[in-house]
PDB file of C-alpha atoms in Angstrom:
ATOM      1  CA  UNK A  27       8.694  37.936  48.416  1.00  0.00           C
ATOM      2  CA  UNK A  28       8.554  41.350  46.753  1.00  0.00           C
ATOM      3  CA  UNK A  29       8.679  41.258  42.947  1.00  0.00           C
ATOM      4  CA  UNK A  30       8.575  44.634  41.220  1.00  0.00           C
ATOM      5  CA  UNK A  31       8.788  44.232  37.468  1.00  0.00           C
ATOM      6  CA  UNK A  32       8.640  46.241  34.290  1.00  0.00           C
ATOM      7  CA  UNK A  33       8.227  45.214  30.663  1.00  0.00           C
ATOM      8  CA  UNK A  34       7.875  47.000  27.365  1.00  0.00           C
ATOM      9  CA  UNK A  35       6.754  45.542  24.048  1.00  0.00           C
ATOM     10  CA  UNK A  36       6.392  46.907  20.586  1.00  0.00           C
ATOM     11  CA  UNK A  37       4.864  45.098  17.642  1.00  0.00           C
ATOM     12  CA  UNK A  38       4.864  45.737  13.936  1.00  0.00           C
ATOM     13  CA  UNK A  39       1.902  43.977  12.381  1.00  0.00           C
ATOM     14  CA  UNK A  40       1.574  43.330   8.681  1.00  0.00           C
ATOM     15  CA  UNK A  41      -0.822  41.268   6.619  1.00  0.00           C
ATOM     16  CA  UNK A  42       1.491  38.241   6.604  1.00  0.00           C
ATOM     17  CA  UNK A  43       4.511  39.221   8.702  1.00  0.00           C
ATOM     18  CA  UNK A  44       4.627  40.414  12.316  1.00  0.00           C
ATOM     19  CA  UNK A  45       7.576  41.373  14.488  1.00  0.00           C
ATOM     20  CA  UNK A  46       7.355  41.739  18.263  1.00  0.00           C
ATOM     21  CA  UNK A  47      10.153  43.024  20.500  1.00  0.00           C
ATOM     22  CA  UNK A  48       9.945  42.765  24.293  1.00  0.00           C
ATOM     23  CA  UNK A  49      12.341  43.807  27.045  1.00  0.00           C
ATOM     24  CA  UNK A  50      11.820  43.168  30.739  1.00  0.00           C
ATOM     25  CA  UNK A  51      13.316  43.623  34.188  1.00  0.00           C
ATOM     26  CA  UNK A  52      12.311  41.922  37.420  1.00  0.00           C
ATOM     27  CA  UNK A  53      13.774  42.127  40.909  1.00  0.00           C
ATOM     28  CA  UNK A  54      12.898  39.443  43.450  1.00  0.00           C
ATOM     29  CA  UNK A  55      13.653  40.234  47.060  1.00  0.00           C
ATOM     30  CA  UNK A  56      12.804  38.412  50.281  1.00  0.00           C
ATOM     31  CA  UNK A  57      10.299  40.374  52.354  1.00  0.00           C
ATOM     32  CA  UNK A  58      11.143  40.825  56.009  1.00  0.00           C
ATOM     33  CA  UNK A  59       8.495  40.936  58.701  1.00  0.00           C
ATOM     34  CA  UNK A  60       8.877  41.315  62.452  1.00  0.00           C
ATOM     35  CA  UNK A  61       7.673  37.803  63.257  1.00  0.00           C
ATOM     36  CA  UNK A  62       8.753  36.042  60.066  1.00  0.00           C
ATOM     37  CA  UNK A  63      12.296  36.161  58.725  1.00  0.00           C
ATOM     38  CA  UNK A  64      12.927  34.177  55.513  1.00  0.00           C
ATOM     39  CA  UNK A  65      16.413  33.309  54.366  1.00  0.00           C
ATOM     40  CA  UNK A  66      17.720  36.594  52.984  1.00  0.00           C
ATOM     41  CA  UNK A  67      21.136  35.351  51.917  1.00  0.00           C
ATOM     42  CA  UNK A  68      19.896  33.027  49.185  1.00  0.00           C
ATOM     43  CA  UNK A  69      19.929  33.788  45.470  1.00  0.00           C
ATOM     44  CA  UNK A  70      16.577  31.982  45.226  1.00  0.00           C
ATOM     45  CA  UNK A  71      15.004  34.816  47.218  1.00  0.00           C
ATOM     46  CA  UNK A  72      17.159  37.743  46.081  1.00  0.00           C
ATOM     47  CA  UNK A  73      17.979  38.260  42.425  1.00  0.00           C
ATOM     48  CA  UNK A  74      17.589  40.574  39.483  1.00  0.00           C
ATOM     49  CA  UNK A  75      16.507  39.258  36.078  1.00  0.00           C
ATOM     50  CA  UNK A  76      16.479  41.119  32.807  1.00  0.00           C
ATOM     51  CA  UNK A  77      16.321  40.222  29.161  1.00  0.00           C
ATOM     52  CA  UNK A  78      14.455  40.465  25.932  1.00  0.00           C
ATOM     53  CA  UNK A  79      12.885  38.572  23.071  1.00  0.00           C
ATOM     54  CA  UNK A  80      12.302  39.159  19.404  1.00  0.00           C
ATOM     55  CA  UNK A  81       9.640  37.155  17.563  1.00  0.00           C
ATOM     56  CA  UNK A  82       9.181  37.089  13.804  1.00  0.00           C
ATOM     57  CA  UNK A  83       5.940  35.464  12.654  1.00  0.00           C
ATOM     58  CA  UNK A  84       5.099  34.778   9.023  1.00  0.00           C
ATOM     59  CA  UNK A  85       1.685  33.543   7.901  1.00  0.00           C
ATOM     60  CA  UNK A  86       2.169  30.880   5.247  1.00  0.00           C
ATOM     61  CA  UNK A  87      -1.518  30.160   4.627  1.00  0.00           C
ATOM     62  CA  UNK A  88      -4.732  31.281   6.347  1.00  0.00           C
ATOM     63  CA  UNK A  89      -4.358  28.313   8.727  1.00  0.00           C
ATOM     64  CA  UNK A  90      -0.584  28.057   9.251  1.00  0.00           C
ATOM     65  CA  UNK A  91       2.282  30.233  10.331  1.00  0.00           C
ATOM     66  CA  UNK A  92       5.982  29.879  11.084  1.00  0.00           C
ATOM     67  CA  UNK A  93       7.596  31.633  14.064  1.00  0.00           C
ATOM     68  CA  UNK A  94      11.218  32.466  14.820  1.00  0.00           C
ATOM     69  CA  UNK A  95      12.032  33.529  18.377  1.00  0.00           C
ATOM     70  CA  UNK A  96      15.332  34.893  19.673  1.00  0.00           C
ATOM     71  CA  UNK A  97      15.759  35.496  23.384  1.00  0.00           C
ATOM     72  CA  UNK A  98      18.413  36.587  25.871  1.00  0.00           C
ATOM     73  CA  UNK A  99      18.160  36.686  29.648  1.00  0.00           C
ATOM     74  CA  UNK A 100      20.403  37.210  32.641  1.00  0.00           C
ATOM     75  CA  UNK A 101      19.802  36.422  36.302  1.00  0.00           C
ATOM     76  CA  UNK A 102      22.163  37.906  38.898  1.00  0.00           C
ATOM     77  CA  UNK A 103      22.188  37.738  42.661  1.00  0.00           C
ATOM     78  CA  UNK A 104      21.604  41.078  44.347  1.00  0.00           C
ATOM     79  CA  UNK A 105      24.943  42.741  45.048  1.00  0.00           C
ATOM     80  CA  UNK A 106      24.735  42.277  48.819  1.00  0.00           C
ATOM     81  CA  UNK A 107      24.007  38.540  48.456  1.00  0.00           C
ATOM     82  CA  UNK A 108      26.754  37.241  46.194  1.00  0.00           C
ATOM     83  CA  UNK A 109      28.162  36.911  42.708  1.00  0.00           C
ATOM     84  CA  UNK A 110      25.839  34.266  41.239  1.00  0.00           C
ATOM     85  CA  UNK A 111      25.261  34.934  37.558  1.00  0.00           C
ATOM     86  CA  UNK A 112      23.325  32.980  34.910  1.00  0.00           C
ATOM     87  CA  UNK A 113      22.965  33.890  31.235  1.00  0.00           C
ATOM     88  CA  UNK A 114      20.734  32.190  28.699  1.00  0.00           C
ATOM     89  CA  UNK A 115      20.333  32.505  24.931  1.00  0.00           C
ATOM     90  CA  UNK A 116      17.503  30.904  22.960  1.00  0.00           C
ATOM     91  CA  UNK A 117      16.715  30.367  19.276  1.00  0.00           C
ATOM     92  CA  UNK A 118      13.417  28.656  18.491  1.00  0.00           C
ATOM     93  CA  UNK A 119      11.709  27.886  15.189  1.00  0.00           C
ATOM     94  CA  UNK A 120       8.170  26.515  15.102  1.00  0.00           C
ATOM     95  CA  UNK A 121       5.321  25.812  12.721  1.00  0.00           C
ATOM     96  CA  UNK A 122       1.712  26.104  13.895  1.00  0.00           C
ATOM     97  CA  UNK A 123      -1.201  24.712  11.882  1.00  0.00           C
ATOM     98  CA  UNK A 124      -4.901  25.132  12.622  1.00  0.00           C
ATOM     99  CA  UNK A 125      -6.034  21.526  12.108  1.00  0.00           C
ATOM    100  CA  UNK A 126      -9.698  22.103  12.997  1.00  0.00           C
ATOM    101  CA  UNK A 127     -11.759  25.078  14.233  1.00  0.00           C
ATOM    102  CA  UNK A 128     -10.709  24.490  17.860  1.00  0.00           C
ATOM    103  CA  UNK A 129      -7.555  22.403  17.386  1.00  0.00           C
ATOM    104  CA  UNK A 130      -4.019  23.538  16.585  1.00  0.00           C
ATOM    105  CA  UNK A 131      -0.855  21.501  16.072  1.00  0.00           C
ATOM    106  CA  UNK A 132       2.623  22.899  16.696  1.00  0.00           C
ATOM    107  CA  UNK A 133       6.014  21.389  15.844  1.00  0.00           C
ATOM    108  CA  UNK A 134       9.400  22.972  16.185  1.00  0.00           C
ATOM    109  CA  UNK A 135      12.979  22.955  17.277  1.00  0.00           C
ATOM    110  CA  UNK A 136      15.003  25.041  19.700  1.00  0.00           C
ATOM    111  CA  UNK A 137      18.575  25.627  20.749  1.00  0.00           C
ATOM    112  CA  UNK A 138      19.366  26.997  24.188  1.00  0.00           C
ATOM    113  CA  UNK A 139      22.737  27.909  25.698  1.00  0.00           C
ATOM    114  CA  UNK A 140      23.075  28.335  29.463  1.00  0.00           C
ATOM    115  CA  UNK A 141      26.175  29.792  31.130  1.00  0.00           C
ATOM    116  CA  UNK A 142      26.159  29.917  34.914  1.00  0.00           C
ATOM    117  CA  UNK A 143      28.334  29.893  37.985  1.00  0.00           C
ATOM    118  CA  UNK A 144      25.337  28.628  40.030  1.00  0.00           C
ATOM    119  CA  UNK A 145      23.922  25.678  38.079  1.00  0.00           C
ATOM    120  CA  UNK A 146      25.470  23.390  35.492  1.00  0.00           C
ATOM    121  CA  UNK A 147      26.098  25.200  32.208  1.00  0.00           C
ATOM    122  CA  UNK A 148      25.345  23.561  28.906  1.00  0.00           C
ATOM    123  CA  UNK A 149      23.656  23.539  25.547  1.00  0.00           C
ATOM    124  CA  UNK A 150      20.258  22.092  24.711  1.00  0.00           C
ATOM    125  CA  UNK A 151      18.934  21.088  21.328  1.00  0.00           C
ATOM    126  CA  UNK A 152      15.312  19.941  21.341  1.00  0.00           C
ATOM    127  CA  UNK A 153      12.567  18.982  18.939  1.00  0.00           C
ATOM    128  CA  UNK A 154       9.039  19.453  20.239  1.00  0.00           C
ATOM    129  CA  UNK A 155       5.442  19.070  19.253  1.00  0.00           C
ATOM    130  CA  UNK A 156       2.128  19.985  20.767  1.00  0.00           C
ATOM    131  CA  UNK A 157      -1.596  19.615  20.313  1.00  0.00           C
ATOM    132  CA  UNK A 158      -3.915  22.327  21.633  1.00  0.00           C
ATOM    133  CA  UNK A 159      -7.651  21.694  21.698  1.00  0.00           C
ATOM    134  CA  UNK A 160     -10.175  24.119  23.192  1.00  0.00           C
ATOM    135  CA  UNK A 161     -13.348  22.553  24.589  1.00  0.00           C
TER     136      UNK A 161
END
């Protein structure tokens, strides 16, 4: 599989507030070799993906911060393959707290909307939590 990609990010960093914007583009295409011919008519091997994210981070205390992430993405089959098209939108809010020198706790919520003519479309609302410890 050949996967050329490009991404650009810009960040504005303040003492307590940071904003990061990222845009990206990736094309995935089945590679053809003389003795090996993968399925070239599948969207799983031949698609173009592009999108972007915006992240706002605000430091509440020296050991905690809140993050708001907004994201959009689109995956489309290459024109010669078909008309498969998937779009996704994401809004995520999280709180991260440094609980110990090498341990962080994260809790948050997210909403995701998926519209597709390839997979089942739908909305997701989730609450999540995580514990990260570095040894």
